[in-house]
Coordinates of C-alpha atoms in Angstrom, one line a residue:
M1 CA -2.3 -25.2 24.7
K2 CA -3.2 -22.1 26.6
G3 CA -1.6 -20.0 23.8
L4 CA -3.9 -21.6 21.2
L5 CA -6.9 -21.0 23.4
F6 CA -5.9 -17.4 23.8
L7 CA -5.6 -16.9 20.1
R8 CA -9.0 -18.5 19.5
S9 CA -10.5 -16.1 22.0
L10 CA -9.3 -13.1 20.1
G11 CA -11.5 -11.4 17.6
P12 CA -10.6 -11.1 13.9
A13 CA -9.5 -7.5 14.2
R14 CA -7.1 -8.3 17.1
L15 CA -5.7 -11.4 15.3
T16 CA -5.0 -9.2 12.2
A17 CA -3.3 -6.5 14.2
I18 CA -1.3 -8.9 16.3
G19 CA -0.3 -11.0 13.3
F20 CA 1.3 -8.1 11.5
L21 CA 2.9 -6.9 14.8
L22 CA 4.5 -10.3 15.4
L23 CA 5.8 -10.4 11.8
I24 CA 7.4 -7.0 12.3
L25 CA 9.0 -8.0 15.6
S26 CA 10.3 -11.3 14.1
G27 CA 11.8 -9.4 11.1
T28 CA 13.4 -7.0 13.5
G29 CA 15.1 -9.8 15.4
V30 CA 16.4 -11.4 12.3
L31 CA 17.7 -8.2 10.8
M32 CA 19.7 -7.6 14.0
L33 CA 21.7 -10.8 13.5
P34 CA 25.3 -10.4 12.2
F35 CA 24.6 -12.2 8.9
A36 CA 22.0 -9.6 7.8
E37 CA 24.6 -6.7 7.6
S38 CA 27.2 -6.4 4.8
G39 CA 29.8 -4.7 7.0
A40 CA 31.2 -4.9 10.5
E41 CA 28.7 -2.5 11.8
H42 CA 25.5 -4.2 13.2
A43 CA 22.1 -2.7 12.8
S44 CA 20.7 -0.9 15.8
F45 CA 17.3 -2.0 17.2
L46 CA 15.6 1.1 15.8
A47 CA 17.2 0.6 12.3
A48 CA 16.1 -3.0 12.2
L49 CA 12.6 -2.1 13.5
F50 CA 12.1 0.7 11.0
T51 CA 13.3 -1.5 8.1
A52 CA 11.1 -4.4 9.2
T53 CA 8.1 -2.2 9.7
S54 CA 8.6 -0.5 6.3
A55 CA 8.9 -3.9 4.6
V56 CA 5.9 -5.6 6.2
S57 CA 3.7 -2.5 5.7
L58 CA 4.9 -2.3 2.1
T59 CA 6.1 1.2 2.5
G60 CA 9.7 1.5 1.3
L61 CA 11.0 4.3 3.6
V62 CA 14.5 3.4 4.8
V63 CA 17.0 4.7 7.3
E64 CA 19.8 2.5 6.0
D65 CA 20.7 2.0 2.3
T66 CA 19.2 -1.4 1.2
G67 CA 21.9 -2.2 -1.3
T68 CA 25.0 -1.4 0.7
F69 CA 24.1 -1.7 4.4
W70 CA 22.3 -5.0 4.2
S71 CA 24.0 -8.2 3.0
P72 CA 22.4 -10.4 0.4
A73 CA 21.0 -12.5 3.2
G74 CA 19.6 -9.3 4.8
Q75 CA 18.1 -8.3 1.5
A76 CA 16.5 -11.7 1.2
V77 CA 14.9 -11.2 4.7
I78 CA 13.5 -7.9 3.6
L79 CA 12.2 -9.4 0.4
L80 CA 10.5 -12.2 2.4
L81 CA 8.9 -9.7 4.8
I82 CA 7.6 -7.8 1.7
Q83 CA 6.1 -10.9 0.3
L84 CA 4.5 -12.0 3.5
G85 CA 3.2 -8.5 4.1
G86 CA 1.8 -8.4 0.6
L87 CA 0.0 -11.7 0.7
G88 CA -1.3 -11.0 4.2
I89 CA -1.0 -12.8 7.5
M90 CA -4.5 -14.2 7.5
S91 CA -4.5 -15.1 3.8
L92 CA -1.4 -17.2 4.5
A93 CA -2.9 -18.7 7.7
S94 CA -6.2 -19.5 5.8
L95 CA -4.2 -21.1 3.0
S96 CA -2.2 -23.2 5.4
G97 CA -5.4 -24.3 7.2
L98 CA -7.0 -25.2 3.8
L99 CA -4.0 -27.3 2.8
L100 CA -3.8 -29.1 6.2
T101 CA -7.4 -29.6 7.0
G102 CA -9.3 -28.9 3.8
R103 CA -11.5 -26.2 5.3
I104 CA -11.4 -22.6 6.5
S105 CA -13.3 -21.5 9.6
L106 CA -15.8 -18.7 9.7
K107 CA -13.4 -16.7 11.9
A108 CA -10.7 -16.9 9.3
R109 CA -13.1 -15.5 6.7
K110 CA -14.0 -12.6 9.0
T111 CA -10.4 -12.0 9.8
G112 CA -9.5 -11.9 6.1
A113 CA -12.1 -9.2 5.7
Y114 CA -10.6 -7.1 8.5
E115 CA -7.2 -7.5 6.7
G116 CA -8.7 -6.0 3.6
R117 CA -8.7 -9.4 1.8
P118 CA -12.3 -10.6 2.0
I119 CA -13.0 -14.3 1.3
T120 CA -16.5 -15.2 0.2
A121 CA -18.1 -18.3 1.5
G122 CA -18.7 -19.7 -2.0
G123 CA -15.3 -19.3 -3.4
I124 CA -12.7 -19.7 -0.6
R125 CA -10.3 -22.0 -2.3
R126 CA -10.6 -20.1 -5.6
T127 CA -9.9 -16.8 -3.8
L128 CA -6.9 -18.0 -2.0
F129 CA -5.3 -19.9 -4.9
F130 CA -6.0 -17.1 -7.3
T131 CA -4.3 -14.6 -4.9
V132 CA -1.2 -16.8 -4.6
G133 CA -1.1 -17.9 -8.2
F134 CA -1.7 -14.5 -9.7
T135 CA 1.0 -13.0 -7.5
A136 CA 3.5 -15.6 -8.5
I137 CA 2.8 -15.3 -12.3
A138 CA 2.9 -11.5 -12.2
E139 CA 6.1 -11.3 -10.2
A140 CA 7.8 -14.0 -12.3
T141 CA 6.9 -12.1 -15.5
I142 CA 8.2 -8.8 -14.3
A143 CA 11.4 -10.4 -12.9
V144 CA 12.2 -12.0 -16.3
I145 CA 11.7 -8.7 -18.2
V146 CA 13.7 -6.6 -15.7
G147 CA 16.4 -9.2 -15.3
A148 CA 16.9 -9.6 -19.1
R149 CA 17.1 -5.9 -19.5
L150 CA 19.8 -5.6 -16.8
M151 CA 21.8 -8.3 -18.6
V152 CA 21.4 -7.0 -22.1
G153 CA 21.5 -3.3 -21.5
Y154 CA 23.8 -3.0 -18.5
G155 CA 26.1 -6.0 -18.7
Y156 CA 25.0 -7.5 -15.4
S157 CA 25.9 -11.1 -14.7
F158 CA 23.1 -13.7 -14.8
R159 CA 23.2 -14.1 -11.1
R160 CA 23.1 -10.4 -10.3
A161 CA 20.5 -9.7 -12.9
A162 CA 18.2 -12.5 -11.8
W163 CA 18.5 -11.4 -8.1
E164 CA 17.7 -7.7 -8.9
G165 CA 15.0 -8.7 -11.3
V166 CA 13.3 -10.8 -8.6
F167 CA 13.8 -8.2 -5.9
H168 CA 12.4 -5.3 -7.9
A169 CA 9.5 -7.4 -9.2
V170 CA 8.4 -8.5 -5.8
S171 CA 8.9 -5.0 -4.4
A172 CA 6.9 -3.4 -7.3
F173 CA 4.0 -5.8 -7.4
N174 CA 3.6 -5.6 -3.6
N175 CA 3.8 -1.8 -3.9
A176 CA 6.8 -1.7 -1.5
G177 CA 9.3 0.5 -3.3
F178 CA 12.4 -1.1 -1.9
S179 CA 15.4 -1.0 -4.3
T180 CA 18.9 -2.4 -4.1
H181 CA 20.2 0.8 -5.7
S182 CA 21.2 3.7 -3.5
D183 CA 19.5 6.2 -5.8
N184 CA 16.4 3.9 -6.1
L185 CA 15.6 4.1 -9.9
V186 CA 17.2 7.4 -10.7
S187 CA 19.9 5.6 -12.7
F188 CA 17.2 4.1 -14.9
A189 CA 15.2 7.3 -15.5
S190 CA 15.6 7.2 -19.2
D191 CA 15.0 3.4 -19.6
A192 CA 11.5 2.5 -20.5
W193 CA 12.3 -1.2 -20.4
I194 CA 12.9 -0.8 -16.6
L195 CA 10.3 1.8 -15.6
M196 CA 7.3 0.6 -17.7
P197 CA 7.4 -3.1 -16.5
L198 CA 7.8 -1.9 -12.9
A199 CA 5.0 0.6 -13.4
A200 CA 2.7 -2.1 -14.8
A201 CA 3.6 -4.3 -11.7
L202 CA 2.8 -1.6 -9.2
I203 CA -0.4 -0.6 -11.0
G204 CA -1.5 -4.2 -11.2
G205 CA -0.8 -4.9 -7.6
G206 CA -2.5 -1.7 -6.6
L207 CA -5.8 -2.6 -8.4
G208 CA -6.5 -5.3 -5.9
F209 CA -7.1 -9.0 -6.3
P210 CA -11.0 -8.9 -6.4
V211 CA -10.8 -6.6 -9.5
W212 CA -8.3 -8.9 -11.2
A213 CA -10.5 -11.9 -10.4
E214 CA -13.5 -10.2 -12.0
L215 CA -11.5 -9.3 -15.1
V216 CA -10.3 -12.9 -15.4
R217 CA -13.9 -14.2 -15.1
L218 CA -15.1 -11.8 -17.7
V219 CA -12.4 -12.8 -20.2
R220 CA -13.2 -16.5 -19.7
R221 CA -16.9 -16.0 -20.1
R222 CA -16.5 -13.3 -22.8
S223 CA -19.2 -11.4 -21.1
N224 CA -20.2 -7.7 -21.6
A225 CA -18.0 -6.0 -19.1
V226 CA -20.2 -2.8 -18.9
H227 CA -23.2 -4.7 -17.5
R228 CA -21.4 -7.6 -15.7
I229 CA -18.6 -5.9 -13.7
S230 CA -19.2 -4.9 -10.1
I231 CA -19.4 -1.4 -8.9
T232 CA -16.2 -1.8 -6.9
A233 CA -14.3 -2.8 -10.0
R234 CA -15.8 0.0 -12.1
M235 CA -14.9 2.6 -9.5
T236 CA -11.3 1.2 -9.1
L237 CA -10.6 1.0 -12.8
A238 CA -12.1 4.4 -13.6
A239 CA -10.4 6.2 -10.7
T240 CA -7.1 4.5 -11.5
A241 CA -7.2 5.6 -15.2
F242 CA -8.2 9.1 -14.3
L243 CA -5.5 9.5 -11.6
L244 CA -2.8 8.1 -14.0
V245 CA -3.8 10.6 -16.7
A246 CA -4.3 13.5 -14.4
G247 CA -1.1 12.8 -12.4
T248 CA 0.9 12.6 -15.6
V249 CA -0.3 15.9 -16.9
F250 CA 0.2 17.5 -13.4
V251 CA 3.8 16.3 -13.0
A252 CA 4.7 17.2 -16.6
A253 CA 3.2 20.7 -16.1
T254 CA 4.9 21.4 -12.7
E255 CA 8.3 19.9 -13.5
W256 CA 8.7 20.4 -17.2
T257 CA 11.2 23.1 -16.6
G258 CA 12.2 21.7 -13.1
V259 CA 13.7 18.3 -12.4
L260 CA 12.6 17.1 -15.8
A261 CA 14.2 19.9 -17.7
P262 CA 17.5 18.1 -18.7
M263 CA 15.6 15.2 -20.2
P264 CA 14.4 14.7 -23.8
V265 CA 10.7 15.1 -24.4
A266 CA 10.0 11.4 -24.6
V267 CA 11.9 10.8 -21.3
K268 CA 10.1 13.7 -19.7
L269 CA 6.7 12.1 -20.5
L270 CA 8.0 8.7 -19.3
N271 CA 9.1 10.1 -16.0
A272 CA 5.9 12.1 -15.6
F273 CA 3.8 9.0 -16.1
F274 CA 6.0 7.0 -13.7
A275 CA 5.8 9.8 -11.1
S276 CA 2.0 9.6 -11.5
A277 CA 1.9 5.8 -11.0
T278 CA 4.4 5.4 -8.2
P279 CA 3.0 7.8 -5.5
R280 CA -0.1 5.7 -5.1
T281 CA 1.7 3.4 -2.6
A282 CA 4.6 2.1 -4.8
G283 CA 7.5 4.2 -3.4
F284 CA 9.9 4.0 -6.4
N285 CA 11.3 7.3 -7.6
A286 CA 13.1 8.0 -10.9
F287 CA 14.0 11.6 -9.9
D288 CA 14.9 13.3 -6.7
Y289 CA 11.8 14.5 -4.9
G290 CA 14.0 16.7 -2.7
Q291 CA 14.5 18.9 -5.8
A292 CA 10.9 18.9 -6.8
H293 CA 8.7 22.0 -6.7
P294 CA 6.5 22.4 -3.6
I295 CA 3.4 22.3 -5.8
T296 CA 4.6 18.9 -7.1
L297 CA 5.0 17.7 -3.6
M298 CA 1.5 18.9 -2.7
G299 CA 0.0 17.1 -5.7
T300 CA 1.9 14.0 -4.8
D301 CA 0.6 14.2 -1.3
V302 CA -2.9 13.9 -2.7
L303 CA -2.0 10.9 -4.9
M304 CA -0.4 9.2 -1.9
F305 CA -3.3 9.8 0.4
L306 CA -5.9 8.5 -2.1
G307 CA -3.9 5.3 -2.7
G308 CA -5.0 2.4 -4.9
G309 CA -7.7 -0.3 -5.0
S310 CA -9.1 -2.2 -2.1
A311 CA -8.1 -5.7 -1.0
G312 CA -4.7 -5.5 -2.7
T313 CA -1.2 -4.3 -1.8
A314 CA -2.1 -0.6 -2.1
G315 CA -2.4 1.8 0.9
G316 CA -4.0 5.2 1.4
I317 CA -7.7 5.6 2.0
K318 CA -8.3 3.7 -1.3
V319 CA -9.8 5.1 -4.5
T320 CA -13.2 3.5 -3.8
T321 CA -13.5 5.5 -0.6
A322 CA -12.8 8.7 -2.5
C323 CA -15.4 7.8 -5.1
V324 CA -18.0 7.1 -2.4
L325 CA -17.3 10.5 -0.8
L326 CA -17.6 12.3 -4.1
A327 CA -20.9 10.5 -4.8
A328 CA -22.2 11.5 -1.4
M329 CA -21.2 15.1 -1.9
A330 CA -22.9 15.1 -5.3
A331 CA -26.1 13.6 -3.8
E332 CA -26.1 16.2 -1.1
F333 CA -25.5 19.1 -3.5
T334 CA -28.3 18.0 -5.8
G335 CA -30.8 17.3 -3.0
R336 CA -31.0 13.5 -3.6
E337 CA -31.6 11.3 -0.6
K338 CA -29.8 8.3 -2.0
T339 CA -26.1 8.1 -2.9
T340 CA -25.8 6.5 -6.3
I341 CA -22.8 5.4 -8.4
G342 CA -23.3 3.7 -11.8
H343 CA -27.0 3.2 -11.5
R344 CA -26.6 1.6 -8.1
S345 CA -27.7 2.9 -4.7
L346 CA -25.2 2.8 -1.9
P347 CA -26.2 1.8 1.7
H348 CA -25.8 4.6 4.3
S349 CA -23.4 2.4 6.2
V350 CA -21.0 2.5 3.2
T351 CA -21.0 6.3 3.3
R352 CA -20.4 6.3 7.0
Q353 CA -17.5 3.9 6.6
A354 CA -15.9 6.1 3.9
L355 CA -16.3 9.2 6.1
A356 CA -14.9 7.5 9.2
L357 CA -11.9 6.1 7.3
S358 CA -11.1 9.4 5.6
F359 CA -11.4 11.4 8.8
A360 CA -9.3 8.9 10.7
G361 CA -6.6 9.2 7.9
V362 CA -6.7 13.0 8.2
M363 CA -6.3 12.8 12.0
V364 CA -3.4 10.4 11.8
V365 CA -1.6 12.6 9.3
T366 CA -2.3 15.7 11.3
V367 CA -1.0 14.2 14.6
G368 CA 2.0 12.7 12.7
V369 CA 2.9 16.1 11.1
A370 CA 2.6 17.8 14.5
A371 CA 4.8 15.2 16.2
L372 CA 7.6 15.4 13.5
R373 CA 7.5 19.2 13.5
F374 CA 7.9 19.1 17.3
F375 CA 10.8 16.6 17.3
D376 CA 12.5 17.8 14.1
P377 CA 11.8 21.5 13.6
Q378 CA 14.8 21.9 11.3
F379 CA 12.8 20.4 8.4
T380 CA 10.2 22.3 6.4
G381 CA 6.5 21.7 6.5
D382 CA 6.5 20.4 2.9
Q383 CA 9.2 17.8 3.8
V384 CA 7.5 16.7 7.0
S385 CA 4.0 16.5 5.4
F386 CA 5.4 14.5 2.5
E387 CA 7.1 12.1 4.8
V388 CA 4.1 11.5 7.1
I389 CA 1.6 11.1 4.3
S390 CA 4.0 8.7 2.6
A391 CA 4.2 6.6 5.8
F392 CA 0.4 6.6 6.3
A393 CA -0.3 5.7 2.7
T394 CA 2.5 3.1 2.8
S395 CA 3.9 4.9 -0.3
G396 CA 7.6 5.1 0.6
L397 CA 8.5 8.3 -1.3
S398 CA 10.7 10.7 0.5
T399 CA 12.4 14.1 0.0
G400 CA 15.5 12.5 1.6
I401 CA 14.9 13.3 5.3
T402 CA 14.1 9.8 6.6
A403 CA 17.6 8.9 7.8
G404 CA 18.1 12.4 9.3
L405 CA 15.1 12.3 11.5
S406 CA 15.5 11.9 15.2
S407 CA 14.8 8.6 16.9
A408 CA 11.5 9.9 18.3
S409 CA 10.3 10.8 14.8
Q410 CA 11.4 7.5 13.3
I411 CA 9.4 5.7 16.0
V412 CA 6.4 7.8 15.2
L413 CA 6.8 6.9 11.5
C414 CA 7.0 3.2 12.5
F415 CA 3.6 3.4 14.2
I416 CA 2.1 5.3 11.3
M417 CA 3.4 2.8 8.7
Y418 CA 2.0 -0.1 10.9
L419 CA -1.3 1.8 11.2
G420 CA -1.4 2.4 7.4
R421 CA -1.0 -1.3 6.7
V422 CA -3.4 -2.6 9.3
G423 CA -5.9 0.2 8.8
P424 CA -7.3 2.6 11.3
T425 CA -10.7 0.9 11.5
T426 CA -9.1 -2.5 12.2
L427 CA -6.8 -1.1 14.8
V428 CA -9.6 0.7 16.6
A429 CA -11.7 -2.5 16.5
A430 CA -8.7 -4.4 17.9
L431 CA -8.3 -2.0 20.8
S432 CA -11.9 -2.0 21.7
A433 CA -12.9 -4.2 24.5
K434 CA -16.3 -5.1 22.9
T435 CA -18.9 -3.8 20.6
L436 CA -21.8 -2.1 22.4
D437 CA -25.2 -3.4 21.5
R438 CA -27.7 -0.8 22.6
R439 CA -31.3 -2.0 22.8
F440 CA -32.6 1.6 22.8
S441 CA -32.3 4.7 20.7
Y442 CA -32.1 8.4 21.6
P443 CA -34.6 11.0 20.4
E444 CA -33.6 12.7 17.1
E445 CA -32.6 16.3 16.9
R446 CA -31.3 18.0 13.7
P447 CA -28.3 20.4 14.3
F448 CA -27.4 23.2 11.9
I449 CA -24.7 22.1 9.4
G450 CA -22.5 24.7 7.6

């Protein structure tokens, strides 16, 4: 009884942060049980904690090989953690409350917003059921395609093909990047029937559920998308298309005579596209990033940091945040007082939020890089920066140094992955004792800028 009263007294931000933390700790405990490992060696606490954090945060960084170290039962636990982390703690809690009581409290709606999955008062049931239903349909479709390809093209048994199809579909749609293969997807680098469905899943999951809900409504009503679609959806779709094209051209240009050199032209283009899609929080890799050019790593850092769409399974600062910052810069450079996008004026509070989130992200990455450089000076700056940004953006790509990092560095990455999933603003709000409500204002003074 006291526990329930305590939970009710917590604010939405704290409930979100605690919910993900409890899921991580629960997953850690289960992964330490003997049935979770495939061999006689049991997982250490740090290995289990790192794996659970990576799964719940939808990152994909690993210190133990998923396909060989963990048993099928352990892999199923990891898959469950990915699914729960993707749907979201408060979305699941709200859905359970809806099914049991037929209603959702105002606190649950606010908590869903802190989690990055806002629930509007007028469409609570529709939002929740659409999220769960769309996830199930998308994952099932990709699982069938990938599983069928593994059976037909690689001679997998039905049981193995079905399991790997489901595992990779859930991992891809939730932008987790976990794979049951030791080399991730390098073995399938030339297979479009594997890479393209997974790319579609990770792009779809990265767009965010509000965007998909709008698109479904537009199709049903057969409305004019240009005039009806929201500014959030327009920014997300436009930025996603631009980054996919720009990233493909960039990777092809920097690695055409590098890691892509042995491949035929069509396969080079396929892998360049996949390498453009997967950094934005997916974590799959079809070539070894440890052999990539430093310029490729730098460009991939940018893609990872930007991330995908809001209120989905993507990480990073989100493409909408980047669009708002670019619009604010354009307004400042042209001398306009209002920040506008698509014939819509943005409130000043939105610009402040975008600035705060971006600066918080930069600070987290900076401190993380400094910590890893201190604990593991044997690795290069490119490798460390790539690893830290991947953890913050919950991308999961790596140059191969994760397992070789010291325990201190792995703990730092665990915190960064957790922070990347919960969000810097949510965590700060959770740690704050209360919100200050000043009933006065200070005199204005304009400092020199630049």
